[in-house]
CSV table of C-alpha atoms in Angstrom, one decimal:
chain,number,residue,atom,x,y,z
P,3,MET,CA,3.2,-2.1,6.5
P,4,LEU,CA,3.8,-3.0,5.3
P,5,ARG,CA,7.3,-2.8,5.6
P,6,ARG,CA,9.7,-1.8,2.9
P,7,LEU,CA,7.4,-2.4,-0.1
P,8,VAL,CA,7.9,1.0,-1.5
P,9,VAL,CA,11.5,1.3,-0.7
P,10,SER,CA,12.0,-1.9,-2.6
P,11,LEU,CA,10.6,-0.4,-5.8
P,12,GLY,CA,13.9,1.4,-6.4
P,13,LEU,CA,17.4,0.0,-6.5
P,14,ALA,CA,16.7,-3.4,-4.9
P,15,CYS,CA,13.9,-4.4,-7.1
P,16,ALA,CA,15.6,-3.1,-10.2
P,17,LEU,CA,18.3,-5.7,-9.4
P,18,GLY,CA,15.7,-8.4,-9.0
P,19,ALA,CA,15.8,-8.6,-5.2
P,20,CYS,CA,14.9,-6.3,-2.4
P,21,GLN,CA,17.1,-5.6,0.6
P,22,ALA,CA,15.6,-4.3,3.8
P,23,ASP,CA,17.1,-1.1,5.1
P,24,SER,CA,19.2,-2.0,8.1
P,25,THR,CA,20.5,1.4,8.9
P,26,PRO,CA,19.6,2.3,12.5
P,27,SER,CA,17.1,5.1,12.9
P,28,ASP,CA,17.0,7.8,15.4
P,29,GLY,CA,13.8,6.5,16.9
P,30,PRO,CA,10.9,4.1,16.4
P,31,PRO,CA,9.5,4.3,12.9
P,32,VAL,CA,6.1,4.4,14.4
P,33,ILE,CA,3.8,7.4,14.6
P,34,ASP,CA,1.4,6.7,17.3
P,35,PRO,CA,-2.2,7.5,16.2
P,36,ALA,CA,-2.3,10.4,18.6
P,37,GLY,CA,0.7,12.0,16.9
P,38,THR,CA,3.4,10.8,19.2
P,39,PRO,CA,6.4,9.2,17.3
P,40,GLU,CA,6.5,6.3,16.2
P,41,GLY,CA,-7.7,1.6,-15.1
P,42,ALA,CA,-10.4,1.3,-15.7
P,43,GLY,CA,-11.3,-2.2,-16.8
P,44,GLY,CA,-14.2,-4.1,-18.3
P,45,PRO,CA,-17.2,-5.3,-16.5
P,46,ALA,CA,-16.6,-6.5,-12.9
P,47,PRO,CA,-16.1,-10.3,-12.7
P,48,THR,CA,-18.6,-12.2,-10.6
P,49,THR,CA,-17.2,-12.8,-7.1
P,50,THR,CA,-18.5,-14.4,-4.0
P,51,PRO,CA,-20.3,-11.9,-1.7
P,52,PRO,CA,-18.1,-10.8,1.2
P,53,THR,CA,-18.3,-13.0,4.3
P,54,SER,CA,-19.6,-11.7,7.6
P,55,THR,CA,-16.9,-10.4,9.9
P,56,ALA,CA,-18.9,-10.7,13.0
P,57,ASP,CA,-18.4,-14.4,13.7
P,58,ALA,CA,-15.1,-15.4,12.1
P,59,ARG,CA,-11.5,-14.8,12.9
P,60,TRP,CA,-9.4,-13.8,9.9
P,61,VAL,CA,-6.0,-15.1,9.0
P,62,MET,CA,-4.9,-12.5,6.4
P,63,ALA,CA,-1.5,-13.0,4.9
P,64,TYR,CA,0.4,-10.6,2.7
P,65,TYR,CA,1.9,-11.8,-0.6
P,66,ALA,CA,4.6,-9.3,-1.7
P,67,GLY,CA,5.3,-9.1,-5.4
P,68,TYR,CA,9.0,-8.5,-4.9
P,69,GLU,CA,9.2,-11.8,-2.9
P,70,ARG,CA,7.4,-14.0,-5.4
P,71,SER,CA,10.6,-16.1,-5.9
P,72,LEU,CA,10.4,-17.2,-2.3
P,73,LEU,CA,6.9,-18.6,-2.8
P,74,PRO,CA,5.4,-19.3,-6.2
P,75,ALA,CA,1.7,-18.6,-6.4
P,76,ALA,CA,1.1,-22.3,-7.2
P,77,ASP,CA,2.6,-23.3,-3.8
P,78,VAL,CA,0.4,-21.3,-1.5
P,79,GLU,CA,-1.3,-23.5,1.1
P,80,TRP,CA,-4.8,-21.9,1.0
P,81,GLU,CA,-6.1,-24.0,3.9
P,82,ASN,CA,-4.0,-22.0,6.3
P,83,LEU,CA,-5.5,-18.6,5.6
P,84,THR,CA,-8.9,-16.9,5.1
P,85,HIS,CA,-7.8,-13.8,3.2
P,86,LEU,CA,-4.8,-12.9,1.0
P,87,ALA,CA,-3.6,-9.3,0.5
P,88,VAL,CA,-1.6,-8.9,-2.7
P,89,GLY,CA,0.9,-6.1,-2.6
P,90,ALA,CA,1.3,-3.5,-3.6
P,91,ALA,CA,-0.5,-1.0,-5.7
P,92,LEU,CA,0.8,2.5,-5.0
P,93,PRO,CA,-1.1,5.8,-4.9
P,94,LYS,CA,0.4,8.5,-7.2
P,95,ALA,CA,0.2,12.2,-6.8
P,96,ASP,CA,-2.3,12.7,-9.6
P,97,GLY,CA,-4.8,10.2,-8.0
P,98,THR,CA,-4.0,7.3,-10.3
P,99,LEU,CA,-2.3,4.1,-9.2
P,100,ASP,CA,1.0,2.3,-9.9
P,101,THR,CA,0.0,-1.3,-10.4
P,102,THR,CA,3.4,-2.9,-11.2
P,103,TYR,CA,3.3,-4.6,-7.8
P,104,ALA,CA,7.0,-4.0,-7.4
P,105,ILE,CA,7.6,-6.1,-10.5
P,106,ASP,CA,6.8,-4.5,-13.8
P,107,PRO,CA,3.7,-3.4,-15.8
P,108,VAL,CA,3.1,-6.8,-17.3
P,109,LYS,CA,4.2,-9.5,-14.9
P,110,GLY,CA,2.9,-7.6,-11.8
P,111,PRO,CA,-0.7,-7.5,-12.9
P,112,ALA,CA,-0.5,-11.0,-14.2
P,113,MET,CA,0.7,-12.2,-10.8
P,114,ALA,CA,-2.2,-10.4,-9.1
P,115,LYS,CA,-4.7,-11.9,-11.4
P,116,GLU,CA,-3.3,-15.4,-10.9
P,117,LEU,CA,-3.4,-15.1,-7.1
P,118,VAL,CA,-7.0,-13.8,-7.1
P,119,GLU,CA,-8.1,-16.6,-9.3
P,120,LEU,CA,-6.4,-19.2,-7.1
P,121,ALA,CA,-7.9,-17.7,-4.0
P,122,HIS,CA,-11.4,-17.7,-5.4
P,123,GLY,CA,-10.9,-21.3,-6.6
P,124,ARG,CA,-10.3,-22.3,-3.0
P,125,GLY,CA,-13.1,-20.2,-1.6
P,126,LYS,CA,-10.8,-17.5,-0.1
P,127,LYS,CA,-10.9,-13.7,-0.3
P,128,ALA,CA,-8.3,-11.6,-2.0
P,129,LEU,CA,-7.7,-7.9,-1.3
P,130,VAL,CA,-5.4,-5.5,-3.0
P,131,MET,CA,-2.8,-3.9,-0.7
P,132,VAL,CA,-2.5,-0.2,-1.5
P,133,GLY,CA,0.5,1.8,-0.2
P,134,GLY,CA,3.1,0.7,2.3
P,135,GLU,CA,6.0,2.2,4.1
P,136,GLY,CA,7.3,5.0,1.9
P,137,ALA,CA,4.0,5.8,0.2
P,138,HIS,CA,3.0,8.5,2.7
P,139,ASP,CA,3.5,11.4,0.3
P,140,GLY,CA,1.6,9.7,-2.5
P,141,TRP,CA,-1.3,9.1,-0.1
P,142,VAL,CA,-1.4,12.7,1.0
P,143,ALA,CA,-1.4,14.0,-2.6
P,144,ALA,CA,-3.8,11.5,-4.0
P,145,ALA,CA,-6.3,11.9,-1.1
P,146,ALA,CA,-6.4,15.7,-1.3
P,147,GLU,CA,-9.9,17.0,-1.8
P,148,LYS,CA,-9.5,17.8,-5.6
P,149,LYS,CA,-7.8,14.4,-6.3
P,150,LEU,CA,-9.9,12.2,-4.1
P,151,PRO,CA,-12.6,11.4,-6.7
P,152,THR,CA,-9.8,10.3,-9.1
P,153,LEU,CA,-8.2,8.1,-6.5
P,154,VAL,CA,-11.5,6.4,-5.5
P,155,ALA,CA,-12.4,5.8,-9.2
P,156,ALA,CA,-9.0,4.2,-9.8
P,157,LEU,CA,-9.3,2.0,-6.7
P,158,VAL,CA,-12.8,0.7,-7.7
P,159,ALA,CA,-11.7,0.2,-11.3
P,160,LEU,CA,-8.6,-1.8,-10.2
P,161,ARG,CA,-10.7,-4.0,-7.9
P,162,LYS,CA,-13.2,-4.8,-10.6
P,163,GLU,CA,-10.6,-5.3,-13.3
P,164,VAL,CA,-8.6,-7.8,-11.4
P,165,GLY,CA,-11.4,-9.3,-9.3
P,166,PHE,CA,-10.3,-8.4,-5.9
P,167,ASP,CA,-12.8,-8.7,-3.0
P,168,GLY,CA,-11.7,-5.5,-1.4
P,169,TYR,CA,-8.9,-3.1,-0.3
P,170,ASP,CA,-6.2,-3.0,2.3
P,171,LEU,CA,-5.4,0.7,2.7
P,172,ASP,CA,-1.9,0.9,4.0
P,173,TRP,CA,-1.4,4.6,4.8
P,174,GLU,CA,1.7,4.9,6.9
P,175,PRO,CA,2.5,6.8,8.9
P,176,VAL,CA,-0.8,8.5,9.7
P,177,LEU,CA,0.2,11.9,11.0
P,178,PRO,CA,-2.4,13.9,13.0
P,179,ALA,CA,-2.8,16.2,10.0
P,180,ASP,CA,-3.6,13.2,7.8
P,181,GLU,CA,-6.5,11.9,9.8
P,182,PRO,CA,-9.3,14.0,8.1
P,183,SER,CA,-8.0,12.9,4.7
P,184,LEU,CA,-7.8,9.2,5.6
P,185,LEU,CA,-11.3,9.3,7.1
P,186,ALA,CA,-12.6,11.1,4.0
P,187,LEU,CA,-11.0,8.5,1.8
P,188,VAL,CA,-12.5,5.5,3.7
P,189,ARG,CA,-16.0,7.2,3.6
P,190,ALA,CA,-15.8,7.9,-0.1
P,191,LEU,CA,-14.5,4.5,-1.0
P,192,LYS,CA,-17.2,2.9,1.2
P,193,LYS,CA,-19.9,4.9,-0.6
P,194,ALA,CA,-18.5,4.1,-4.1
P,195,ASP,CA,-18.0,0.4,-3.4
P,196,PRO,CA,-20.2,-0.6,-0.5
P,197,ASN,CA,-20.0,-4.3,-0.8
P,198,ALA,CA,-16.2,-4.5,-1.0
P,199,LEU,CA,-14.1,-5.6,2.0
P,200,MET,CA,-11.9,-2.9,3.5
P,201,THR,CA,-9.1,-3.3,6.0
P,202,LEU,CA,-6.7,-0.8,7.5
P,203,PRO,CA,-3.3,-1.7,9.0
P,204,VAL,CA,-2.3,0.6,11.9
P,205,ASN,CA,0.9,1.1,13.9
P,206,TRP,CA,1.7,-0.5,17.2
P,207,ILE,CA,1.8,1.8,20.2
P,208,THR,CA,4.8,2.7,22.3
P,209,THR,CA,3.7,2.4,26.0
P,210,GLY,CA,3.7,5.7,27.9
P,211,THR,CA,2.7,7.8,24.9
P,212,ALA,CA,-0.5,9.8,24.3
P,213,PRO,CA,-3.8,8.0,24.0
P,214,VAL,CA,-4.8,6.7,20.5
P,215,SER,CA,-6.8,9.3,18.5
P,216,GLY,CA,-10.6,8.9,18.5
P,217,VAL,CA,-10.5,8.9,14.7
P,218,TYR,CA,-9.7,5.2,14.9
P,219,ALA,CA,-13.0,4.3,16.5
P,220,GLN,CA,-14.7,6.2,13.6
P,221,LEU,CA,-12.6,4.3,11.1
P,222,ALA,CA,-13.3,0.9,12.8
P,223,ALA,CA,-17.0,1.5,12.2
P,224,LEU,CA,-16.4,1.8,8.5
P,225,VAL,CA,-13.9,-1.0,7.8
P,226,ASP,CA,-14.0,-4.8,8.3
P,227,ARG,CA,-10.7,-5.0,10.2
P,228,LEU,CA,-8.3,-2.6,11.9
P,229,ASN,CA,-5.1,-4.6,12.1
P,230,ILE,CA,-2.2,-3.6,14.3
P,231,MET,CA,1.2,-4.3,12.8
P,232,THR,CA,2.6,-5.9,15.9
P,233,TYR,CA,6.0,-6.9,14.4
P,234,GLY,CA,9.3,-5.2,14.1
P,235,MET,CA,8.5,-3.6,17.5
P,236,ALA,CA,12.1,-3.2,18.7
P,237,ARG,CA,15.4,-1.7,17.5
P,238,ASP,CA,18.4,0.1,18.8
P,239,TRP,CA,16.5,3.2,19.5
P,240,PRO,CA,17.6,5.8,22.1
P,241,GLY,CA,16.4,4.8,25.6
P,242,TRP,CA,15.6,1.3,24.7
P,243,LYS,CA,17.2,-2.0,25.8
P,244,ALA,CA,17.4,-4.9,23.4
P,245,TRP,CA,13.9,-6.4,23.0
P,246,HIS,CA,11.8,-8.8,21.1
P,247,SER,CA,10.5,-8.0,17.7
P,248,SER,CA,7.0,-9.1,18.6
P,249,ALA,CA,6.6,-9.6,22.4
P,250,LEU,CA,3.2,-10.7,23.4
P,251,ASP,CA,3.5,-9.2,26.8
P,252,GLY,CA,6.2,-7.8,29.1
P,253,ALA,CA,6.4,-4.2,28.0
P,254,GLY,CA,8.4,-2.0,30.4
P,255,PRO,CA,9.9,1.5,30.6
P,256,ASP,CA,12.9,0.6,28.5
P,257,THR,CA,11.3,-2.1,26.5
P,258,PRO,CA,8.0,-0.3,25.7
P,259,SER,CA,6.3,-2.5,23.2
P,260,SER,CA,4.1,-5.6,23.2
P,261,VAL,CA,1.1,-7.0,21.4
P,262,LYS,CA,-1.1,-6.7,24.5
P,263,SER,CA,-0.2,-3.1,25.4
P,264,SER,CA,-1.0,-2.0,21.8
P,265,VAL,CA,-4.3,-3.8,21.8
P,266,ASP,CA,-5.2,-2.2,25.1
P,267,ALA,CA,-4.4,1.2,23.7
P,268,TYR,CA,-6.8,0.8,20.7
P,269,LEU,CA,-9.5,-0.8,22.9
P,270,ALA,CA,-9.3,2.2,25.2
P,271,ALA,CA,-9.9,4.5,22.2
P,272,GLY,CA,-13.2,2.7,21.5
P,273,VAL,CA,-12.2,0.3,18.8
P,274,PRO,CA,-14.3,-2.9,19.2
P,275,ALA,CA,-12.2,-6.1,20.0
P,276,ALA,CA,-13.9,-8.0,17.2
P,277,LYS,CA,-12.7,-5.4,14.7
P,278,LEU,CA,-9.1,-5.6,15.9
P,279,GLY,CA,-6.4,-7.8,14.4
P,280,VAL,CA,-2.8,-8.3,15.5
P,281,GLY,CA,0.3,-9.1,13.4
P,282,ALA,CA,2.7,-12.0,13.1
P,283,GLY,CA,6.0,-11.4,11.3
P,284,LEU,CA,7.5,-14.3,9.4
P,285,TYR,CA,10.9,-12.6,9.7
P,286,GLY,CA,13.2,-11.7,12.5
P,287,THR,CA,15.7,-9.0,13.8
P,288,CYS,CA,19.4,-9.6,13.8
P,289,TRP,CA,21.4,-7.7,16.4
P,290,GLY,CA,25.2,-7.5,16.0
P,291,GLY,CA,27.9,-6.1,18.2
P,292,GLY,CA,27.6,-8.3,21.4
P,293,VAL,CA,24.1,-8.0,22.8
P,294,SER,CA,22.8,-11.6,23.2
P,295,ALA,CA,19.4,-11.4,25.0
P,296,PRO,CA,16.4,-9.2,25.2
P,297,GLY,CA,16.5,-6.8,28.2
P,298,GLN,CA,20.3,-6.2,27.9
P,299,ALA,CA,21.7,-2.7,27.5
P,300,VAL,CA,22.2,-2.0,23.8
P,301,GLY,CA,25.6,-0.4,24.2
P,302,SER,CA,27.5,-0.4,20.9
P,303,SER,CA,25.2,-3.1,19.5
P,304,ARG,CA,23.1,-2.4,16.4
P,305,VAL,CA,20.3,-4.0,14.5
P,306,VAL,CA,22.0,-5.0,11.3
P,307,ALA,CA,19.2,-6.9,9.4
P,308,ASN,CA,15.5,-7.5,9.6
P,309,ASP,CA,12.6,-7.8,7.2
P,310,HIS,CA,13.2,-9.8,4.0
P,311,VAL,CA,16.9,-10.4,4.8
P,312,MET,CA,16.1,-12.2,8.1
P,313,SER,CA,13.1,-14.2,6.7
P,314,TYR,CA,11.9,-17.1,8.7
P,315,ARG,CA,13.4,-19.3,6.0
P,316,ALA,CA,16.8,-17.6,6.4
P,317,ILE,CA,16.6,-18.0,10.1
P,318,VAL,CA,15.8,-21.7,9.9
P,319,GLU,CA,18.5,-22.4,7.3
P,320,GLY,CA,21.3,-20.3,8.6
P,321,TYR,CA,20.8,-19.6,12.4
P,322,LEU,CA,18.4,-22.0,14.1
P,323,LYS,CA,20.4,-24.3,16.4
P,324,PRO,CA,18.9,-26.1,19.3
P,325,ALA,CA,21.5,-24.9,21.8
P,326,ALA,CA,21.0,-21.3,20.8
P,327,ARG,CA,17.2,-21.2,21.1
P,328,LYS,CA,15.8,-19.6,24.2
P,329,TRP,CA,12.3,-18.9,25.4
P,330,ASP,CA,11.1,-15.8,27.3
P,331,SER,CA,8.0,-17.0,29.2
P,332,VAL,CA,6.9,-13.4,30.0
P,333,ALA,CA,7.0,-12.2,26.5
P,334,SER,CA,5.9,-15.5,25.0
P,335,SER,CA,8.7,-15.1,22.5
P,336,PRO,CA,11.7,-17.1,21.4
P,337,TYR,CA,15.2,-15.8,20.6
P,338,LEU,CA,18.6,-17.1,19.5
P,339,ALA,CA,21.6,-16.2,21.6
P,340,PHE,CA,25.1,-16.6,20.3
P,341,SER,CA,28.5,-16.1,22.0
P,342,ALA,CA,30.1,-15.1,18.8
P,343,PRO,CA,28.9,-13.4,15.5
P,344,THR,CA,26.9,-16.0,13.7
P,345,GLY,CA,25.6,-16.5,10.1
P,346,ALA,CA,25.7,-14.3,7.1
P,347,GLN,CA,24.7,-11.2,9.0
P,348,LYS,CA,27.1,-11.9,12.0
P,349,CYS,CA,24.2,-11.9,14.6
P,350,THR,CA,24.8,-12.2,18.3
P,351,LEU,CA,21.0,-12.1,19.0
P,352,VAL,CA,18.1,-13.0,16.7
P,353,SER,CA,14.6,-12.1,17.8
P,354,TYR,CA,12.0,-13.9,15.8
P,355,GLU,CA,8.6,-15.7,15.9
P,356,ASP,CA,8.2,-19.5,15.7
P,357,GLU,CA,5.5,-22.0,16.0
P,358,GLU,CA,5.3,-21.8,19.8
P,359,SER,CA,5.0,-18.1,19.8
P,360,VAL,CA,2.3,-17.9,17.1
P,361,ARG,CA,0.3,-20.5,18.9
P,362,ALA,CA,0.5,-18.3,22.0
P,363,LYS,CA,-0.5,-15.3,19.9
P,364,ALA,CA,-3.5,-17.2,18.5
P,365,ALA,CA,-4.6,-18.2,22.0
P,366,TYR,CA,-4.5,-14.6,23.1
P,367,VAL,CA,-6.5,-13.5,20.1
P,368,LYS,CA,-9.2,-16.1,21.0
P,369,SER,CA,-9.2,-15.2,24.7
P,370,ALA,CA,-9.4,-11.5,24.0
P,371,GLY,CA,-12.2,-11.9,21.4
P,372,LEU,CA,-10.1,-10.2,18.7
P,373,GLY,CA,-10.9,-10.3,15.0
P,374,GLY,CA,-7.8,-12.3,13.8
P,375,VAL,CA,-4.2,-12.1,12.7
P,376,ILE,CA,-2.3,-10.5,9.8
P,377,VAL,CA,0.9,-12.1,8.6
P,378,TRP,CA,3.8,-10.2,7.0
P,379,THR,CA,4.8,-11.9,4.7
P,380,LEU,CA,3.5,-15.2,3.5
P,381,ASN,CA,6.5,-15.5,1.2
P,382,GLN,CA,9.1,-15.3,4.0
P,383,GLY,CA,7.7,-18.3,5.9
P,384,HIS,CA,7.9,-20.8,3.0
P,385,LEU,CA,10.4,-23.6,3.4
P,386,PRO,CA,10.8,-25.2,0.0
P,387,SER,CA,13.3,-27.8,1.1
P,388,GLN,CA,10.9,-29.4,3.5
P,389,PRO,CA,8.6,-32.3,2.6
P,390,ALA,CA,5.1,-31.5,1.3
P,391,GLY,CA,2.8,-30.6,4.2
P,392,LYS,CA,5.7,-29.2,6.2
P,393,ARG,CA,6.7,-26.2,4.1
P,394,ASN,CA,4.7,-23.6,5.8
P,395,PRO,CA,4.9,-24.5,9.5
P,396,MET,CA,4.2,-21.0,10.9
P,397,MET,CA,1.0,-20.6,8.9
P,398,ARG,CA,-0.1,-24.0,9.9
P,399,ALA,CA,0.5,-23.4,13.6
P,400,LEU,CA,-1.2,-20.1,13.5
P,401,SER,CA,-4.3,-21.4,11.6
P,402,ASP,CA,-4.6,-24.4,13.9
P,403,GLY,CA,-4.2,-22.2,16.9
P,404,LEU,CA,-7.2,-20.0,15.9
P,405,ARG,CA,-9.5,-22.9,15.2
């Protein structure tokens, strides 16, 4: 998911900060589920039994270790969420886990432990995010038949050692050849740790592609939530026009992404609505080179920055001007339009989410009977310069909207 966690383990995190890759790709970094592009510890601590997922909508936010400076653990507003996913542990080829959380072997686990204790102190659930973008090869090797028992044992040991309530298994992309291994992993982990929560983030779907694989209905029967990562859904890909990063609606032939169209694709594959979540991104996409509105021809324009660099905080502090803010009533999404390059990234268009759009997303989740919303990342939406009670406006709007 979750975007750029694994990439950040290298150069950027070694420097104490993580830069998102802004190099344009040749096509959507999404593999549609049908295959079309896109330590062991001591005794387990006592935790509250998992809550029922049948009658409650989740607000599950991701806390990224490499972004901890953006939001200290002590400043998390727990009333705005139901679950916290702490990222990320990484699967290794031998079936063991890297548990540095993109920090280091000491401070990373300490951060995870602190967040779990804070969550439990406020009556919330905490899951360990495992994997992320760039971890595909590690998943494939670790989940191979001969290594699977080692991987499952390592996951269970980690959960018990730290006190997590469950697992967020972020295997991406899931290629058609990976589906049997992913299903075997989920089944084995469910058998080994039947009372633990389990969630699975999945890719958004480009409209007009092949139907979603039937394996996702099988997975949905085993996990508590199947969450669609409906953010970062547009770039300067061949055949696309400029488009919103998380349009609620309005997908078309040359703007082929939206929250609703992705949800419809998974519903058609047999995934129950109550098990499906959608995503809200607390970051935006900066387009440079002249394009200034969604739906315009890309031409020579390019996406120059997105996740982490274009955090909601960065947008508020460096780009958000009343005269620049526009609203697309079809997509239920805002954007910022500039007549000249603006801000540190020289943007002419910024696609992002704000309080109005997440309220619209929450209303859709309720009307469609969906299971909730995931947020990438909690850290990026924190506004430390604002007065107490106004430092996490996106989370507050989303939480209020789902009530």
